[in-house]
Coordinates of C-alpha atoms in Angstrom, one line a residue:
X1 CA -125.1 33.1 -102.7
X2 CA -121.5 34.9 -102.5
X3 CA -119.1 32.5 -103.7
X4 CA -115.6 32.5 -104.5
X5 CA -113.2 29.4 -106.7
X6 CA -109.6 29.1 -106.6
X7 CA -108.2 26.6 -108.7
X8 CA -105.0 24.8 -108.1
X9 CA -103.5 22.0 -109.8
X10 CA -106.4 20.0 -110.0
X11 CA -107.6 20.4 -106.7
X12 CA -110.4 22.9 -106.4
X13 CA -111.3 25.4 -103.8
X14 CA -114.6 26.9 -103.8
X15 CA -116.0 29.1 -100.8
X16 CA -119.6 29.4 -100.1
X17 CA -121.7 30.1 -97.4
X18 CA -122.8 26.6 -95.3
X19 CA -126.5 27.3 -96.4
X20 CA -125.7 26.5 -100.0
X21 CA -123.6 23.7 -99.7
X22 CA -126.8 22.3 -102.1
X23 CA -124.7 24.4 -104.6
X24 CA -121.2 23.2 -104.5
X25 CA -120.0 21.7 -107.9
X26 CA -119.5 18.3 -108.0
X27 CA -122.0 16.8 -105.9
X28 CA -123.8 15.1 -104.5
X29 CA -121.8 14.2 -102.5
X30 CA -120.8 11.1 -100.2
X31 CA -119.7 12.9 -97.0
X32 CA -120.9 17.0 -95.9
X33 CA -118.4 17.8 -92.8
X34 CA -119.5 20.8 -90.4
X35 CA -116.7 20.6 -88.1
X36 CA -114.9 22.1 -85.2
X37 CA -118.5 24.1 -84.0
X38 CA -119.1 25.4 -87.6
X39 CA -122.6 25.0 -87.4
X40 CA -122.4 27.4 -84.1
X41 CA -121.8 30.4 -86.3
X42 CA -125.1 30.9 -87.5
X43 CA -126.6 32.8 -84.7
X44 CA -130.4 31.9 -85.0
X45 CA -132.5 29.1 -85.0
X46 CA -133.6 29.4 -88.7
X47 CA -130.4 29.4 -90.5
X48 CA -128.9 26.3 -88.7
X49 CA -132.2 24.6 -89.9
X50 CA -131.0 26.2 -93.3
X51 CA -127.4 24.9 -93.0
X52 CA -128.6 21.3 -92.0
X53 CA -131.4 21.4 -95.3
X54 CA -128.6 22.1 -97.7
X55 CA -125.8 19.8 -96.0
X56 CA -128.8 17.4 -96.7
X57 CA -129.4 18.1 -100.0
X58 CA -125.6 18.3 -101.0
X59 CA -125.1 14.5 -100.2
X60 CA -126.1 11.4 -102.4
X61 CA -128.9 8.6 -101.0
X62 CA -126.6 6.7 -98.3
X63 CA -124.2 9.8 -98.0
X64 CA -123.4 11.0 -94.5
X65 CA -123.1 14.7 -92.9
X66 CA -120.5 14.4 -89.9
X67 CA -121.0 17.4 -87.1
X68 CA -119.0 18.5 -84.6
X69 CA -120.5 20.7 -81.4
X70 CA -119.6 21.8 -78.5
X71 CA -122.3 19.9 -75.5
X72 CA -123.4 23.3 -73.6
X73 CA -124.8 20.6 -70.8
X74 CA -121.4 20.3 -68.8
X75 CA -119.8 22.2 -66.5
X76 CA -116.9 23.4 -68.6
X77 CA -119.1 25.1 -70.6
X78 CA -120.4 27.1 -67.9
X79 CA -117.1 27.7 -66.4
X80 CA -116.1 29.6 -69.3
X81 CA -118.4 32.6 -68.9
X82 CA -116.3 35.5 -68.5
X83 CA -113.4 33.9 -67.5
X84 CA -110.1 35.0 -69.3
X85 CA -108.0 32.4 -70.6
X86 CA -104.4 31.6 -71.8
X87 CA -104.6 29.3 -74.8
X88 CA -101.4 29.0 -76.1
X89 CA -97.9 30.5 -77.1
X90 CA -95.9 30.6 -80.0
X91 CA -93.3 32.1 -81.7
X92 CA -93.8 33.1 -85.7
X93 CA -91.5 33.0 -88.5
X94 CA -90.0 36.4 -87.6
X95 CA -89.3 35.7 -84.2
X96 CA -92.5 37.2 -82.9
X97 CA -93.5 35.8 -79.6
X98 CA -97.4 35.6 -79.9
X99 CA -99.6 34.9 -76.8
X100 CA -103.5 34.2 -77.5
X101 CA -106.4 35.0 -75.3
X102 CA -109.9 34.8 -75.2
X103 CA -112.8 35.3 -73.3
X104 CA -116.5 34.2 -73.3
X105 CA -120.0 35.6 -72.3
X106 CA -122.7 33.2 -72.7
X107 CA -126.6 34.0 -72.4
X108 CA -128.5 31.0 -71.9
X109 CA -131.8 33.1 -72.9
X110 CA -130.3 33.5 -76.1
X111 CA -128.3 30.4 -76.4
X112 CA -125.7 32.4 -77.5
X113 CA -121.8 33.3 -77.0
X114 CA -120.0 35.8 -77.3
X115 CA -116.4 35.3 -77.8
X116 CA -113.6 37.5 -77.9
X117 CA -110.2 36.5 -79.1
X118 CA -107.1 38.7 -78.7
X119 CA -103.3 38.2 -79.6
X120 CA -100.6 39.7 -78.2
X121 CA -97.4 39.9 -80.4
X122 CA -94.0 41.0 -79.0
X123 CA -91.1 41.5 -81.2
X124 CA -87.4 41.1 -80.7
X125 CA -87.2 44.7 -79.4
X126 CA -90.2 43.8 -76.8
X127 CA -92.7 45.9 -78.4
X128 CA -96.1 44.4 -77.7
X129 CA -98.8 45.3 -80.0
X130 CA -102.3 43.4 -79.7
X131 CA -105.0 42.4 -82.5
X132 CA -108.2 42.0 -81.2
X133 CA -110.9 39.9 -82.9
X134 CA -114.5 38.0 -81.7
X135 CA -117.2 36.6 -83.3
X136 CA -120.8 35.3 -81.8
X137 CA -121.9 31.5 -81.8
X138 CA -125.7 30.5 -80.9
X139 CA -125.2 26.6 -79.2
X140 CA -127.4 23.7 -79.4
X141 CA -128.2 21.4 -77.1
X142 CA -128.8 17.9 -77.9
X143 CA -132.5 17.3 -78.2
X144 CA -132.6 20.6 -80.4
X145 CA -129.8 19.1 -82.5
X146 CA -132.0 15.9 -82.8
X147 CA -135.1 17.5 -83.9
X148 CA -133.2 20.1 -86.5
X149 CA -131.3 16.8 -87.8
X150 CA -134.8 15.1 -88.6
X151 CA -136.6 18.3 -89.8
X152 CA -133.4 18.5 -92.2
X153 CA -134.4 15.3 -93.5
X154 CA -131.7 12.7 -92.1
X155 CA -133.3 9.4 -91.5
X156 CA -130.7 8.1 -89.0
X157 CA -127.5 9.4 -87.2
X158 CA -125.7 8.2 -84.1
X159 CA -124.1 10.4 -81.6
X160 CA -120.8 10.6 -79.7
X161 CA -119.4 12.7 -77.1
X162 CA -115.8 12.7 -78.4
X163 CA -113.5 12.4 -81.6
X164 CA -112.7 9.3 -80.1
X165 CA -116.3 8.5 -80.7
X166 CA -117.0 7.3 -76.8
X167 CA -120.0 7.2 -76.1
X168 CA -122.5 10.5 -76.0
X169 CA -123.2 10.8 -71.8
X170 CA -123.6 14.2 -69.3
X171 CA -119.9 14.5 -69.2
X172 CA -119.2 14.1 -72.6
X173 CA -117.4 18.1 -74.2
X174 CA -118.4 16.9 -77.6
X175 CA -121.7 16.1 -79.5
X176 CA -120.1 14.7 -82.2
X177 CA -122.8 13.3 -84.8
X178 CA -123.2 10.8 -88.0
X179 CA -126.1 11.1 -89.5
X180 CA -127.3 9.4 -93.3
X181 CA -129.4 10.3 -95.5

């Protein structure tokens, strides 16, 4: 597996990919976090399975893997297919006025989305220039999530459909899951 350490102080940093989280030094460990749709990245079936395995194997017995998804079951989700949006302003450290943007086209065959993320930067002069970036996320929905979380090896987990940790229901934005080994 590419890997990469930075060392600082006596805190380290070491980058992996999320299927060998098994490998990280240190562990096992009590708590594996896949957070803010991390899991979502890996764009097939196979490797999610692969993620969940090692998140499993990284943690020690009574250790807990906390996931964070986003529910594809509620209407937001669906609203956001090819729809541009405005999701935020800023101004940088120069003085830069920064405006982000993204869009997303989702295939429910696929279970996948494809997201496109694009900044536009003006400087003090107004020059605009724009940096364009994307990436492609294949979701989950919750029954699949279950079934990969037992496959994986977890014995138990309960589900929540906020960081709050309200209840999981058909409106809920969130799967948000604790599971134990």
């Amino acid at each position: 597996a590419l890997s990469s350490k930075k060392q600082c102080g006596n805190l380290t940093l070491v980058e992996l990919p999320m299927s060998s989280a098994n490998e990280a030094p240190g562990g096992p460990f009590g708590v594996v976090i896949l957070g803010l749709n991390g899991l979502l990245h890996a764009t097939n079936p196979s490797e999610q399975r692969q993620i969940l395995a090692a998140a499993r194997s990284a943690l020690r017995p009574g250790g807990q893997l906390l996931l964070d998804v986003v529910n594809p079951a509620t209407p937001l989700f669906h609203g956001l297919d090819q729809q541009v949006l405005h999701e935020g302003r800023w101004t940088d450290n120069r003085g830069n006025k920064i405006d982000k943007f993204s869009s997303r086209v989702v295939s429910p065959a696929e279970q996948l989305i494809d997201v496109s993320l694009w900044y536009d930067i003006t400087d003090a002069d107004g020059v605009l220039r724009r940096v364009r970036t994307g990436f492609t996320q294949r979701y989950v929905q919750r029954a699949e999530l279950e079934l990969m979380l037992e496959l994986a090896g977890f014995e138990s987990w309960t589900l929540h459909g906020g960081y709050e940790l309200e209840p999981f229901d058909d409106g809920s934005d969130r799967i948000v899951v604790a599971a134990v080994t």
